[in-house]
Short mmCIF file of C-alpha atoms and ligand atoms in Angstrom, two decimals:
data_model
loop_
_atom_site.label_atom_id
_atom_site.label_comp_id
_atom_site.label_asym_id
_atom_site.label_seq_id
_atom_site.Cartn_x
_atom_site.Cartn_y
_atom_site.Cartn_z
CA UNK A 5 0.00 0.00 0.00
CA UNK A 6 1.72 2.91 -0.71
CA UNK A 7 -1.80 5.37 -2.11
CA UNK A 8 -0.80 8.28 0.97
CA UNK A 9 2.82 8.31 -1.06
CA UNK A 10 1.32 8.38 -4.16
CA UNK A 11 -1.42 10.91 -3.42
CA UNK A 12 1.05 13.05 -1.72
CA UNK A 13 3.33 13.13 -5.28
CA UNK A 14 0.29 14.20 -7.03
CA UNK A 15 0.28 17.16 -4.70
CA UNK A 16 3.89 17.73 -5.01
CA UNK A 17 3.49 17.91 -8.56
CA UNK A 18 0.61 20.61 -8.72
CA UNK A 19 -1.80 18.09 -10.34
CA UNK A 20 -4.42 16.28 -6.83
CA UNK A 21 -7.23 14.22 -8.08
CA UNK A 22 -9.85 15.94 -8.40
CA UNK A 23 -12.95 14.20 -7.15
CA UNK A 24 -16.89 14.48 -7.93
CA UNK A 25 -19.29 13.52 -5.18
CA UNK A 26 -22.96 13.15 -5.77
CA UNK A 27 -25.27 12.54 -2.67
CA UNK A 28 -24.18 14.33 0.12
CA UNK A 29 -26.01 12.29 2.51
CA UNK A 30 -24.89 9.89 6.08
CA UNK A 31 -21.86 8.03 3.50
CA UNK A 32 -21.35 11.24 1.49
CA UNK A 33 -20.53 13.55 5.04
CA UNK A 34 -18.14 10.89 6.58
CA UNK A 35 -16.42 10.91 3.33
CA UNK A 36 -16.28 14.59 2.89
CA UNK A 37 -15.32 15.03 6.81
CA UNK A 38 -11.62 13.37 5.62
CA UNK A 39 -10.87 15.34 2.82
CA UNK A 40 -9.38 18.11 4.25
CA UNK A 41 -6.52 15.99 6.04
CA UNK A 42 -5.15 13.93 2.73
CA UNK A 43 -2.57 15.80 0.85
CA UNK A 44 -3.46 15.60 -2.81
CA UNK A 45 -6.89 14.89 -2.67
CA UNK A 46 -9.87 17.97 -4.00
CA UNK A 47 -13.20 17.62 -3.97
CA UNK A 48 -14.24 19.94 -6.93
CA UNK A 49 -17.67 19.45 -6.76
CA UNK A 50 -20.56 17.92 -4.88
CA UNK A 51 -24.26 17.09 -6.46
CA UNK A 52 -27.05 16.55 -4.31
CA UNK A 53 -31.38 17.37 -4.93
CA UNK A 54 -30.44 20.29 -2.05
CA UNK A 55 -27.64 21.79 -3.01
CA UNK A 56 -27.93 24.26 -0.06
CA UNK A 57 -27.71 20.67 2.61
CA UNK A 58 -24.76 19.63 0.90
CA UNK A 59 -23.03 23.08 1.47
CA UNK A 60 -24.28 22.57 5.37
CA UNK A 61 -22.96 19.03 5.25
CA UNK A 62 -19.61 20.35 4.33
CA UNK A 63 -20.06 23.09 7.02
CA UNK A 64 -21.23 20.29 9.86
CA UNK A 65 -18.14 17.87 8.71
CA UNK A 66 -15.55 21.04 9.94
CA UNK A 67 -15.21 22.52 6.10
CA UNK A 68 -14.02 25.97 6.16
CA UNK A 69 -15.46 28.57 4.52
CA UNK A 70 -12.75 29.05 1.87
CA UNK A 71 -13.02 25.27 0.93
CA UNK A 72 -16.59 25.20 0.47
CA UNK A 73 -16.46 28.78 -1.51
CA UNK A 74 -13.84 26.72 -3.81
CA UNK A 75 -16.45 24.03 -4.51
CA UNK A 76 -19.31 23.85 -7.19
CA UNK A 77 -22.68 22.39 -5.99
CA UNK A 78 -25.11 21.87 -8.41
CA UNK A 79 -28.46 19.23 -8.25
CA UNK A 80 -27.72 17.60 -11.15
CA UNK A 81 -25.24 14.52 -10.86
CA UNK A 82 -25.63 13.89 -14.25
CA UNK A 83 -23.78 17.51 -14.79
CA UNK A 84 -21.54 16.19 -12.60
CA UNK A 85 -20.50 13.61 -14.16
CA UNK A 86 -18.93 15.26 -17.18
CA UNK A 87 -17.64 18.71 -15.23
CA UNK A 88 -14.35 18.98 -16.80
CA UNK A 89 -11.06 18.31 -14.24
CA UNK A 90 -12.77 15.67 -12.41
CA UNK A 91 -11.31 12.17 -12.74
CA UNK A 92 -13.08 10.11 -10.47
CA UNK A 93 -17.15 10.38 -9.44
CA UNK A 94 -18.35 9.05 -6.54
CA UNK A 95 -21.55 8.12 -6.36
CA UNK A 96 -23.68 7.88 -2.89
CA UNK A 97 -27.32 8.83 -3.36
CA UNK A 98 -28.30 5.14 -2.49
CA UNK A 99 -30.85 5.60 -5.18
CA UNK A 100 -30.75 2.46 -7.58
CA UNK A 101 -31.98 4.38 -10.88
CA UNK A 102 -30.12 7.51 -9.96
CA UNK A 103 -27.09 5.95 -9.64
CA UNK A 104 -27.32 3.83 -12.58
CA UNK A 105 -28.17 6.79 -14.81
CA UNK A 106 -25.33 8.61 -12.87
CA UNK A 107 -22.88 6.25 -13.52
CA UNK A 108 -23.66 6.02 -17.28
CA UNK A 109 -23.17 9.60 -17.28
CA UNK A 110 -19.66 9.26 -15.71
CA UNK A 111 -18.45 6.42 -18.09
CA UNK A 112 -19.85 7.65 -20.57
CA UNK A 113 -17.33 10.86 -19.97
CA UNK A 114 -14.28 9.10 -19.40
CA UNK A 115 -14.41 9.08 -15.73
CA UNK A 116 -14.20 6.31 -12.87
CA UNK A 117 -16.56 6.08 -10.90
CA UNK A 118 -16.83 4.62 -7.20
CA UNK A 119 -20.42 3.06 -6.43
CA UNK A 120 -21.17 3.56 -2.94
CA UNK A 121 -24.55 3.15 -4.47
CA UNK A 122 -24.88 -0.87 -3.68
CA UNK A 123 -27.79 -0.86 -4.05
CA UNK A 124 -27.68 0.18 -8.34
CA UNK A 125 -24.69 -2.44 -8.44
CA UNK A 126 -26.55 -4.97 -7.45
CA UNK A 127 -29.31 -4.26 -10.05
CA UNK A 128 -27.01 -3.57 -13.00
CA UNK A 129 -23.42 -3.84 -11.48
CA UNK A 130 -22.40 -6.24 -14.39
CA UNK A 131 -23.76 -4.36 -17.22
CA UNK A 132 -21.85 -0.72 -16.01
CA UNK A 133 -18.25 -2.80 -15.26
CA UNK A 134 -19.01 -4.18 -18.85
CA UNK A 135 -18.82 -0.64 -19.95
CA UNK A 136 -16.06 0.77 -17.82
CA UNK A 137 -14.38 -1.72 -18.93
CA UNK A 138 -14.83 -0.92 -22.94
CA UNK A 139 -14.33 2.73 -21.54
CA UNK A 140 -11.03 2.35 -20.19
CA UNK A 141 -12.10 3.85 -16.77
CA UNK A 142 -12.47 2.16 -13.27
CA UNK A 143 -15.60 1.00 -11.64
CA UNK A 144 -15.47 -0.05 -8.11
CA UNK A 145 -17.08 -0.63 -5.01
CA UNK A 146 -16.81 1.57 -2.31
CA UNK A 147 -14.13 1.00 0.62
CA UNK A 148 -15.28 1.46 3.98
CA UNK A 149 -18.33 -0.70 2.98
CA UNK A 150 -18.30 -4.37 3.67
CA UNK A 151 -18.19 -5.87 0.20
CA UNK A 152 -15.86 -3.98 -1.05
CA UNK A 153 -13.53 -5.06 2.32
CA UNK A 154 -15.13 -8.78 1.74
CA UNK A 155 -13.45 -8.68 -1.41
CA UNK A 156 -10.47 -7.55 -0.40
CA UNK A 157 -9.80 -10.17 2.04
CA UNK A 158 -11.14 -13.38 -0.07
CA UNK A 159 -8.68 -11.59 -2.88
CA UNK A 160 -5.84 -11.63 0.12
CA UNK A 161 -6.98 -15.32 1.17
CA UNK A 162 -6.59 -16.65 -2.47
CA UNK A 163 -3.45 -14.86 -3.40
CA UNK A 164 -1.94 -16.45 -0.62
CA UNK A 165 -2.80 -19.77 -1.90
CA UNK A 166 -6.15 -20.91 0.38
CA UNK A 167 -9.56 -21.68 -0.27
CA UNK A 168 -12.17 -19.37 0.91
CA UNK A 169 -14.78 -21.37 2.58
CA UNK A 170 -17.03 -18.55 3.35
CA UNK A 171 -16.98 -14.65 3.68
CA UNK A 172 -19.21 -12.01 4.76
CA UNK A 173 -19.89 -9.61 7.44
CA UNK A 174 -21.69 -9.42 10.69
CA UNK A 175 -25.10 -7.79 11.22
CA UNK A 176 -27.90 -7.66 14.14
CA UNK A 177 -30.37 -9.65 12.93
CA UNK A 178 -33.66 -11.88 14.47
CA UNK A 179 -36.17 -12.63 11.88
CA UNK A 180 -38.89 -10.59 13.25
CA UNK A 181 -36.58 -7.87 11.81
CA UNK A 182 -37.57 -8.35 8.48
CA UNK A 183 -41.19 -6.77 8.76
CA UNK A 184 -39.49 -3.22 10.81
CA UNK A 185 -40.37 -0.30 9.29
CA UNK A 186 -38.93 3.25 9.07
CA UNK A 187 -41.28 4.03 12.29
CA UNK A 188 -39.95 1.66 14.82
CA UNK A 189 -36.21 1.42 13.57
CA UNK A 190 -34.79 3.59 16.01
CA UNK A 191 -35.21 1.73 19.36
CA UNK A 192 -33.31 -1.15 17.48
CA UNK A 193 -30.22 1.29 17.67
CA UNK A 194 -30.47 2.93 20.83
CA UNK A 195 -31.26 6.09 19.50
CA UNK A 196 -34.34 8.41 19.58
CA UNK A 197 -35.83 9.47 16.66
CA UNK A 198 -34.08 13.60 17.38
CA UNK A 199 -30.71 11.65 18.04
CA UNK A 200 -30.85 9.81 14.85
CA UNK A 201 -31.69 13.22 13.00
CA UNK A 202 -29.56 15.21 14.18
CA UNK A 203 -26.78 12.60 13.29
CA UNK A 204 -28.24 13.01 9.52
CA UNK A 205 -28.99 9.59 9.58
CA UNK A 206 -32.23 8.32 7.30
CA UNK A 207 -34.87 6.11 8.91
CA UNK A 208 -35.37 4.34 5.87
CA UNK A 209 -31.71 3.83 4.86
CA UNK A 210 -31.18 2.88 8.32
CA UNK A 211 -34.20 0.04 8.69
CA UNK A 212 -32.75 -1.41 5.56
CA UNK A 213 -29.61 -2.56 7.20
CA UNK A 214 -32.12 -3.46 9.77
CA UNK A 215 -34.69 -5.51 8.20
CA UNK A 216 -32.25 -7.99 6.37
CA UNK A 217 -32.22 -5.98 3.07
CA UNK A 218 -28.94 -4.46 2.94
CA UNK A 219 -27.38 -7.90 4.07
CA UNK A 220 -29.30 -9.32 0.78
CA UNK A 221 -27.53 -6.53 -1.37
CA UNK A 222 -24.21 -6.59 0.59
CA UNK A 223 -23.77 -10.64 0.16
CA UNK A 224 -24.93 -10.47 -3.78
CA UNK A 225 -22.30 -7.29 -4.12
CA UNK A 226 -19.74 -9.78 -2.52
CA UNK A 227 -20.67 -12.80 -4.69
CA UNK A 228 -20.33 -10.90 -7.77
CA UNK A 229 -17.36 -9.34 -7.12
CA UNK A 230 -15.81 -12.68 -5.73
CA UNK A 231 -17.45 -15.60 -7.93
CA UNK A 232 -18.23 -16.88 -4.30
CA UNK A 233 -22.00 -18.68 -4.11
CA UNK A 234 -25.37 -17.63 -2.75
CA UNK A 235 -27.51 -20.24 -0.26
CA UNK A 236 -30.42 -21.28 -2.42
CA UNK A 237 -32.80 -20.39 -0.03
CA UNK A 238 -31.21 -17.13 1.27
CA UNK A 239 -28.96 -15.71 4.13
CA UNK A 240 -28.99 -17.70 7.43
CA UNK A 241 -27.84 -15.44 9.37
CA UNK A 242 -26.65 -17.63 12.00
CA UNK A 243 -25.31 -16.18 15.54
CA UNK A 244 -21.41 -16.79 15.71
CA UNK A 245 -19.14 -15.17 17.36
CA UNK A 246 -15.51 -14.15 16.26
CA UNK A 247 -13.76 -17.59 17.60
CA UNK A 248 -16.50 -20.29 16.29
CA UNK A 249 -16.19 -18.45 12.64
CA UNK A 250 -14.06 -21.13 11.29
CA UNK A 251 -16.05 -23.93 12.91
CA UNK A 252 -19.82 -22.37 11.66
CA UNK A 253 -18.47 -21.00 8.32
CA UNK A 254 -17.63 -24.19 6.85
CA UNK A 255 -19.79 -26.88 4.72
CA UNK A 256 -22.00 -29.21 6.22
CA UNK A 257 -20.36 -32.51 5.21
CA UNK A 258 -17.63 -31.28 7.46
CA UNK A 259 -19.55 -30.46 10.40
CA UNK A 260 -20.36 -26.61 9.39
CA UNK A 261 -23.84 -25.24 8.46
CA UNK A 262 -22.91 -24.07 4.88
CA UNK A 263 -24.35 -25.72 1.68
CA UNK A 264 -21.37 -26.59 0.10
CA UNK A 265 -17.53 -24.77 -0.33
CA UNK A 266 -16.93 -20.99 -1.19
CA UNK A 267 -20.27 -19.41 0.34
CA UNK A 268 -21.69 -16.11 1.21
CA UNK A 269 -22.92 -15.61 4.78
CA UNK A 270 -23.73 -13.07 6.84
CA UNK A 271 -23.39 -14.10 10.97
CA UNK A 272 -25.92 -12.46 13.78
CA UNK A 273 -24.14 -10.64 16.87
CA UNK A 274 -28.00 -12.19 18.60
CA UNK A 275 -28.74 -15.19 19.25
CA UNK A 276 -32.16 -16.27 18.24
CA UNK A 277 -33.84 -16.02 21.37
CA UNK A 278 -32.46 -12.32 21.57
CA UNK A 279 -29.52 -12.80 23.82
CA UNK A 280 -25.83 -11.11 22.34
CA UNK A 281 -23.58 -13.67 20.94
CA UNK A 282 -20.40 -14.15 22.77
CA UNK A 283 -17.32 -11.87 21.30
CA UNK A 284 -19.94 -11.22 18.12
CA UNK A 285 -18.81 -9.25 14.94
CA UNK A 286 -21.93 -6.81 14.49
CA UNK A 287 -19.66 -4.40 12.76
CA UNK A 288 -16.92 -6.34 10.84
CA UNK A 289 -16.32 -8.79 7.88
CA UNK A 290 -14.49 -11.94 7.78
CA UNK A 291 -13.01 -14.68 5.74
CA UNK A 292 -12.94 -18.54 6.55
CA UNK A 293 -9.83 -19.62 4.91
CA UNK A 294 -9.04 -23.46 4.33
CA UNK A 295 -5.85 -24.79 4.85
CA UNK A 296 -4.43 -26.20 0.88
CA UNK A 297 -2.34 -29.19 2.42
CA UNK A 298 -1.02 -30.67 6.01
CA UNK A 299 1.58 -28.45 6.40
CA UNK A 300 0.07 -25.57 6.48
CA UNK A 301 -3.09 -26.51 8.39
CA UNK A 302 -0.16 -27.86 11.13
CA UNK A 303 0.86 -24.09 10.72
CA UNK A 304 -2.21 -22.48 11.76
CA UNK A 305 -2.14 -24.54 15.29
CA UNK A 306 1.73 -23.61 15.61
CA UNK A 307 0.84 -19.72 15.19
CA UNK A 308 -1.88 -19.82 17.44
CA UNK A 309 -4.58 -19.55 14.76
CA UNK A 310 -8.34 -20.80 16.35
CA UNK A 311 -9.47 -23.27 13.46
CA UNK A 312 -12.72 -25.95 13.49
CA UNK A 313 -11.77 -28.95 15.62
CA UNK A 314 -10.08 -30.75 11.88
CA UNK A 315 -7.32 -27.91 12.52
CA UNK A 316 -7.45 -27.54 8.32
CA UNK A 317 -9.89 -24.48 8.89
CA UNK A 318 -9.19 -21.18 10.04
CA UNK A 319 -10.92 -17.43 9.71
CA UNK A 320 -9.45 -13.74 10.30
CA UNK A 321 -11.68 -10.92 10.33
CA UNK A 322 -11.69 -7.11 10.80
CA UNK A 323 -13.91 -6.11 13.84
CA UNK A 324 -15.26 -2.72 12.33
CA UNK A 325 -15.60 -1.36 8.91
CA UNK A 326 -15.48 2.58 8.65
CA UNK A 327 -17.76 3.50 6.08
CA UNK A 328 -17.02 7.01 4.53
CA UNK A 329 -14.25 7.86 6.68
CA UNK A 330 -12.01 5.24 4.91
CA UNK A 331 -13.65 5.38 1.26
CA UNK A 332 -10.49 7.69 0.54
CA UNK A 333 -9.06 4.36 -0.58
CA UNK A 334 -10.99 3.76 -3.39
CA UNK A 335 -10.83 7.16 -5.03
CA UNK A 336 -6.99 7.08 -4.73
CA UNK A 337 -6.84 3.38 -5.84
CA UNK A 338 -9.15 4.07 -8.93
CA UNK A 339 -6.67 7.08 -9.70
CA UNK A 340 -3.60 6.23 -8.84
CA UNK A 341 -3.31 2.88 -9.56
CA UNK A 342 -6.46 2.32 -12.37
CA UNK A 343 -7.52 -0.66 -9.84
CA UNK A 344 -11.01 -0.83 -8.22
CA UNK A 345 -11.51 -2.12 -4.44
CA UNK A 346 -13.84 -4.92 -5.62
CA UNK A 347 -15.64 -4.82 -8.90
CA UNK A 348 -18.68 -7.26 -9.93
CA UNK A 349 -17.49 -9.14 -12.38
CA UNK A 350 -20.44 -11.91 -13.15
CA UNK A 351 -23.97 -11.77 -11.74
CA UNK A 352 -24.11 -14.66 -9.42
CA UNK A 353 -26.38 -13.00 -6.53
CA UNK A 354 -30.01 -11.11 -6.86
CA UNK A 355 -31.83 -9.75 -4.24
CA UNK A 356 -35.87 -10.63 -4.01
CA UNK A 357 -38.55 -8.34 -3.38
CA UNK A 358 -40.65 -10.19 -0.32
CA UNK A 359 -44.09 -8.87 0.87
CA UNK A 360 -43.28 -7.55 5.23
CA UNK A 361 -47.01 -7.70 5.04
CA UNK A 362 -50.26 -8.34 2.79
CA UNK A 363 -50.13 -6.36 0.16
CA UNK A 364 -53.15 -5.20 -2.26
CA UNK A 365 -53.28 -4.14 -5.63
CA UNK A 366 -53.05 -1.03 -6.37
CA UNK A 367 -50.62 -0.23 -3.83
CA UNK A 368 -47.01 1.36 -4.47
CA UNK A 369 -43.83 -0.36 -3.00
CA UNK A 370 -41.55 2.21 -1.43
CA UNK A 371 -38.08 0.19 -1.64
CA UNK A 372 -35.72 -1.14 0.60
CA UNK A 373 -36.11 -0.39 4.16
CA UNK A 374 -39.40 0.69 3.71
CA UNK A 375 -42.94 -0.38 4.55
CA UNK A 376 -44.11 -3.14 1.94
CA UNK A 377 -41.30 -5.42 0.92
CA UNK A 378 -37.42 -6.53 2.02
CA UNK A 379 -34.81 -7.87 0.13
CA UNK A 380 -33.92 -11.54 0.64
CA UNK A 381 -30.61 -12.99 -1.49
CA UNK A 382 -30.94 -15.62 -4.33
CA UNK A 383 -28.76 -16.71 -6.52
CA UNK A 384 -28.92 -14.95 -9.78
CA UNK A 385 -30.10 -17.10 -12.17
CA UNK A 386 -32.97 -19.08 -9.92
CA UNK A 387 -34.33 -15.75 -9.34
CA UNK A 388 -34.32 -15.00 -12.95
CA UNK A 389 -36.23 -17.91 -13.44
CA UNK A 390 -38.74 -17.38 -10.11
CA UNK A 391 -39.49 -13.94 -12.04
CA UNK A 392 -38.59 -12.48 -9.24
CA UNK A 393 -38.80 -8.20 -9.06
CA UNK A 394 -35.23 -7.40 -7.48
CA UNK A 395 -35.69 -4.77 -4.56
CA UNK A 396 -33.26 -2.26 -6.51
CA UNK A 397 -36.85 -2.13 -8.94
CA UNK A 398 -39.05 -2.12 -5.93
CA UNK A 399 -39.86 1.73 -5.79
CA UNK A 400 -42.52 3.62 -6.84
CA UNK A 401 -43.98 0.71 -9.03
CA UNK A 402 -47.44 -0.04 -8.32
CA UNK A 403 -49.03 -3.56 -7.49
CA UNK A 404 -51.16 -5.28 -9.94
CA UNK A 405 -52.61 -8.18 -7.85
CA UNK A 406 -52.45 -8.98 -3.86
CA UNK A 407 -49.15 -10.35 -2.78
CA UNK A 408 -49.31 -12.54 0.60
CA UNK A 409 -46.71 -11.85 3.31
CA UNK A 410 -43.69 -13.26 3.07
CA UNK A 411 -44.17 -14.44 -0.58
CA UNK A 412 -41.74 -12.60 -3.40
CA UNK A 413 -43.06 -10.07 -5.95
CA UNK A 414 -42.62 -10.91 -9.11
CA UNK A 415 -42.54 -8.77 -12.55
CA UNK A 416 -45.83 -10.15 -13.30
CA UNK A 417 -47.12 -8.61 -9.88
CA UNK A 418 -46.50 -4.84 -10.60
CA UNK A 419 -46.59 -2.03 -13.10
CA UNK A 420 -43.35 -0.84 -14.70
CA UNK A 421 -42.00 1.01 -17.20
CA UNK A 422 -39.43 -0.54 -19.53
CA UNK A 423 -36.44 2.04 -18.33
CA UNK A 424 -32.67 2.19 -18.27
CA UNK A 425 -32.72 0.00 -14.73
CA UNK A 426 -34.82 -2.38 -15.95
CA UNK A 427 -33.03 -2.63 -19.41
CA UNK A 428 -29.62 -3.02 -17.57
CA UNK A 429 -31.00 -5.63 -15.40
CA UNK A 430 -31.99 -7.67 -17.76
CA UNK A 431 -28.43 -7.03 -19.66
CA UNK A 432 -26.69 -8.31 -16.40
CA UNK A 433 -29.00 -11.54 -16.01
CA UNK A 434 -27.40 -12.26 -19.08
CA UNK A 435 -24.31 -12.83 -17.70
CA UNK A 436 -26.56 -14.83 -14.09
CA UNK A 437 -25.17 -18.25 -12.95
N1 LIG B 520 -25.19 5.49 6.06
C1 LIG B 520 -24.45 4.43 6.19
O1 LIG B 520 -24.03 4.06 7.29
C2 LIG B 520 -24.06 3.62 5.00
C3 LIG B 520 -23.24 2.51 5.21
C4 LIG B 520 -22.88 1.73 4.14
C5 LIG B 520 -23.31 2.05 2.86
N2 LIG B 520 -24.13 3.12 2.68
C6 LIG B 520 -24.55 3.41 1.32
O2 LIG B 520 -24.35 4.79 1.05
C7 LIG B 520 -25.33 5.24 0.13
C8 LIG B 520 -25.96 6.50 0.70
O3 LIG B 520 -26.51 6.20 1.97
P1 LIG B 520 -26.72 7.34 3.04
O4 LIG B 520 -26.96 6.67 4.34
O5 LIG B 520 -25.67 8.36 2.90
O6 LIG B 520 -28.11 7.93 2.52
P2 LIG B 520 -28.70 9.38 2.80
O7 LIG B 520 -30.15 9.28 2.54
O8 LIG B 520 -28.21 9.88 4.11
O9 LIG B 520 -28.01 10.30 1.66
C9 LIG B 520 -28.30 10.26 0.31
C10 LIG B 520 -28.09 11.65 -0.27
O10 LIG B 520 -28.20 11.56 -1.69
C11 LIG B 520 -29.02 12.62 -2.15
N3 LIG B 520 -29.69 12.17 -3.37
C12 LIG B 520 -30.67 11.24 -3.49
N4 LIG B 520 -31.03 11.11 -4.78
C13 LIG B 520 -30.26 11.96 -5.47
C14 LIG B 520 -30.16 12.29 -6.87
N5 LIG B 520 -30.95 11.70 -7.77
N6 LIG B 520 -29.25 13.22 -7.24
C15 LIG B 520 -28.45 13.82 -6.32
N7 LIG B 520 -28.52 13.57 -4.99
C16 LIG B 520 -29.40 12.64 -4.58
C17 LIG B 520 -29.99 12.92 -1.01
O11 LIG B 520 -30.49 14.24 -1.10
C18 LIG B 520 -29.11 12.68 0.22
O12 LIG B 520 -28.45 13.85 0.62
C19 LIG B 520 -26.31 4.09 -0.05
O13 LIG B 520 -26.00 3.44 -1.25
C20 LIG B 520 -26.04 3.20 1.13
O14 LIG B 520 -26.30 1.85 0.91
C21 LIG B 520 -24.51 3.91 3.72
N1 LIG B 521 -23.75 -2.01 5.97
C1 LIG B 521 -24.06 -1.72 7.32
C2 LIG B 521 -24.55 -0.42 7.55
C3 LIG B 521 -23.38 0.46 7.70
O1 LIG B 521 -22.42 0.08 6.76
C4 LIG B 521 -24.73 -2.77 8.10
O2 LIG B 521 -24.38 -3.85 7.90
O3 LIG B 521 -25.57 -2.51 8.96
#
């Protein structure tokens, strides 16, 4: 790693990146809050639907007055995306169809873009690398969010010669979770509703990381970017704490509770009846790694390593992730060394729409962490063939029949328009497995 170096030649030489950020929200802030303490990065301009909160944002993250008098704001990220000067957009509005438009846009003008925008990459991920890739320029997931530090690690596992057995992050999660809404997510963090806004954080984005929906779109992000698989039936979530990962994490003809080798999971810091897990990993990622031959599974018990009780597996993991404050590390990665931190590469994992109550026609679905549906993970290609309506489509498109709880929505349940996201969606499936 040598990006501060780097970075800090660029500003040696007169010539920092220059940076584009659209969505000036929670991700956007932390992000911004760092700029001002690495040498040889600029933020030259910043879209968001207000620009008058983003200039407040940059005021609340400790901007002074001559930096944010330097920078253009504007509510267009499309205009964004082809200011000249800027080399790498970041996109963070968390809005699937705004992002994908947004990142057209910056491909389109030669730049690289970082999706903090999971949630588009999930719908169309494949289809926009496709492009980047024809375009010369970078697309990458965002660092500081699990799957792009997922990837990371299963790239670090392989490169040093093991097999992944399973990688993922840690979440709170109990099942009744999955039918929260925006009104009640609060007491699940601690916070009150005034705590929660005066921290700029959105109920809705919040109850998505709540309700199982942004695990759904975090493990698919990680599967496509990793070739890793999906369970058939979905995330298990099951509780496991930081020294049983290697034991849990591992197939079930072993002993573990995975389907088979090289899975996706994401473990609970509760256990089911509500308790905390013991030493959980709410707020980190890990890798299970397994040992390629005798010698070095013999290793892992010499160097203290916990493994399962067959010694031959073994997991590390990172207790936190840091969200915007370390997404620095994609920007500088995508422009000083034309690499992305993660990228999707195939479309192995979709994320269902599922009904958190009984829904009746006529009535719009408001996305993920909202009131009428959460995301639950599939792998690509059975959804495909279930129909199913992927949760990045899930907004503002209005039911046709009555959908049960619990049951998916499929295309055939709703109203919608033949747009860009839905013609991109169907471009990735193409490439499903
Ligand atoms: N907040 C977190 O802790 C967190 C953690 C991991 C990943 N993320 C990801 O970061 C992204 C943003 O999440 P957030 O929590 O910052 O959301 P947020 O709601 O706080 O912020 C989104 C911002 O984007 C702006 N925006 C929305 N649509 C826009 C458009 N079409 N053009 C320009 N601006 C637009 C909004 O005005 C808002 O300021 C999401 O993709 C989310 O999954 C967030
Ligand atoms: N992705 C997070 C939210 C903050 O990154 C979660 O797992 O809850």
């Amino acid at each position: 790693m040598n990006l501060a170096r780097l970075c800090a030649e660029r500003a040696a030489a007169g010539r920092p990146i220059r940076a584009g950020l659209i969505g000036a929200g929670k991700f956007g802030s932390m992000f911004l809050s760092q700029v001002p303490g690495i040498e040889g990065l600029e933020v030259q301009a910043i879209a968001d639907l207000s620009p008058d909160r983003a200039r407040q944002a940059c005021a609340q993250v400790g901007w002074d007055e001559a930096r944010i008098a330097a920078t253009r704001f504007t509510d267009s990220g499309v205009e964004l995306a082809g200011m000249d000067g800027i080399e790498v957009v970041i996109e963070a509005t968390g809005n699937p169809r705004a992002g994908i438009a947004h990142a057209g846009a910056a491909i389109a003008a030669g730049r690289h873009v970082v999706m903090v925008n999971v949630e588009a990459d999930v719908l169309a991920g494949a289809a926009l690398a496709e492009r980047a890739r024809s375009a010369g320029v970078v697309y990458s997931m965002a660092y500081g969010d699990q799957p792009a530090l997922v990837s990371e690690m299963v790239d670090w596992g392989r490169a040093a010669g093991f097999r992944i057995a399973a990688a993922g992050k840690g979440t709170k999660y109990l099942p009744a979770y999955h039918t929260v809404t925006p009104d009640a997510v609060w007491s699940h963090y601690g916070l009150t509703p005034e705590e929660a806004e005066a921290a700029g954080m959105n109920p809705q984005m919040f109850n998505s990381f709540l309700d199982g929906t942004k695990s759904a779109i975090e493990g698919a992000a990680i599967a496509n970017a990793t070739g890793l698989s999906v369970p058939q039936e979905g995330l298990a979530f099951p509780p496991c704490g930081v020294d049983d990962l290697a034991h849990v994490l591992r197939p079930r003809d072993v002993g573990g509770q995975l389907e088979g080798p090289g899975m996706v999971e994401v473990v609970s810091s509760l256990e089911r009846d509500g308790r905390p897990v013991f030493r959980d990993l709410r707020w980190g990622v890990y890798v299970v790694l397994e040992a390629p031959n005798d010698y070095a599974a013999a290793c892992f018990g010499q160097y203290g390593l916990p493994t399962d009780e067959t010694g031959r597996y073994a997991a590390m993991y990172k207790p936190f992730h840091m969200i915007g404050l370390e997404l620095s590390i994609s920007v500088l990665s995508a422009a000083l060394r034309g690499e992305p931190t993660g990228s999707t590469r195939s479309f192995s994992g979709t994320v269902a729409s599922v009904a958190k109550r009984d829904l009746r026609a006529g009535e719009m679905l408001d996305g993920e962490g909202g009131y009428t549906v959460y995301g639950r993970l599939a792998p690509a290609a059975a959804g495909a063939a279930r129909d199913v309506l992927p949760i990045g489509l899930a907004h503002k498109v209005k039911l046709l029949r009555d959908v049960a709880a619990g049951r998916e929505v499929t295309f055939a349940d709703v109203e919608i328009a033949e747009d860009e996201a839905v013609q991109l969606y169907r471009t990735s499936l193409a490439t499903a497995r």
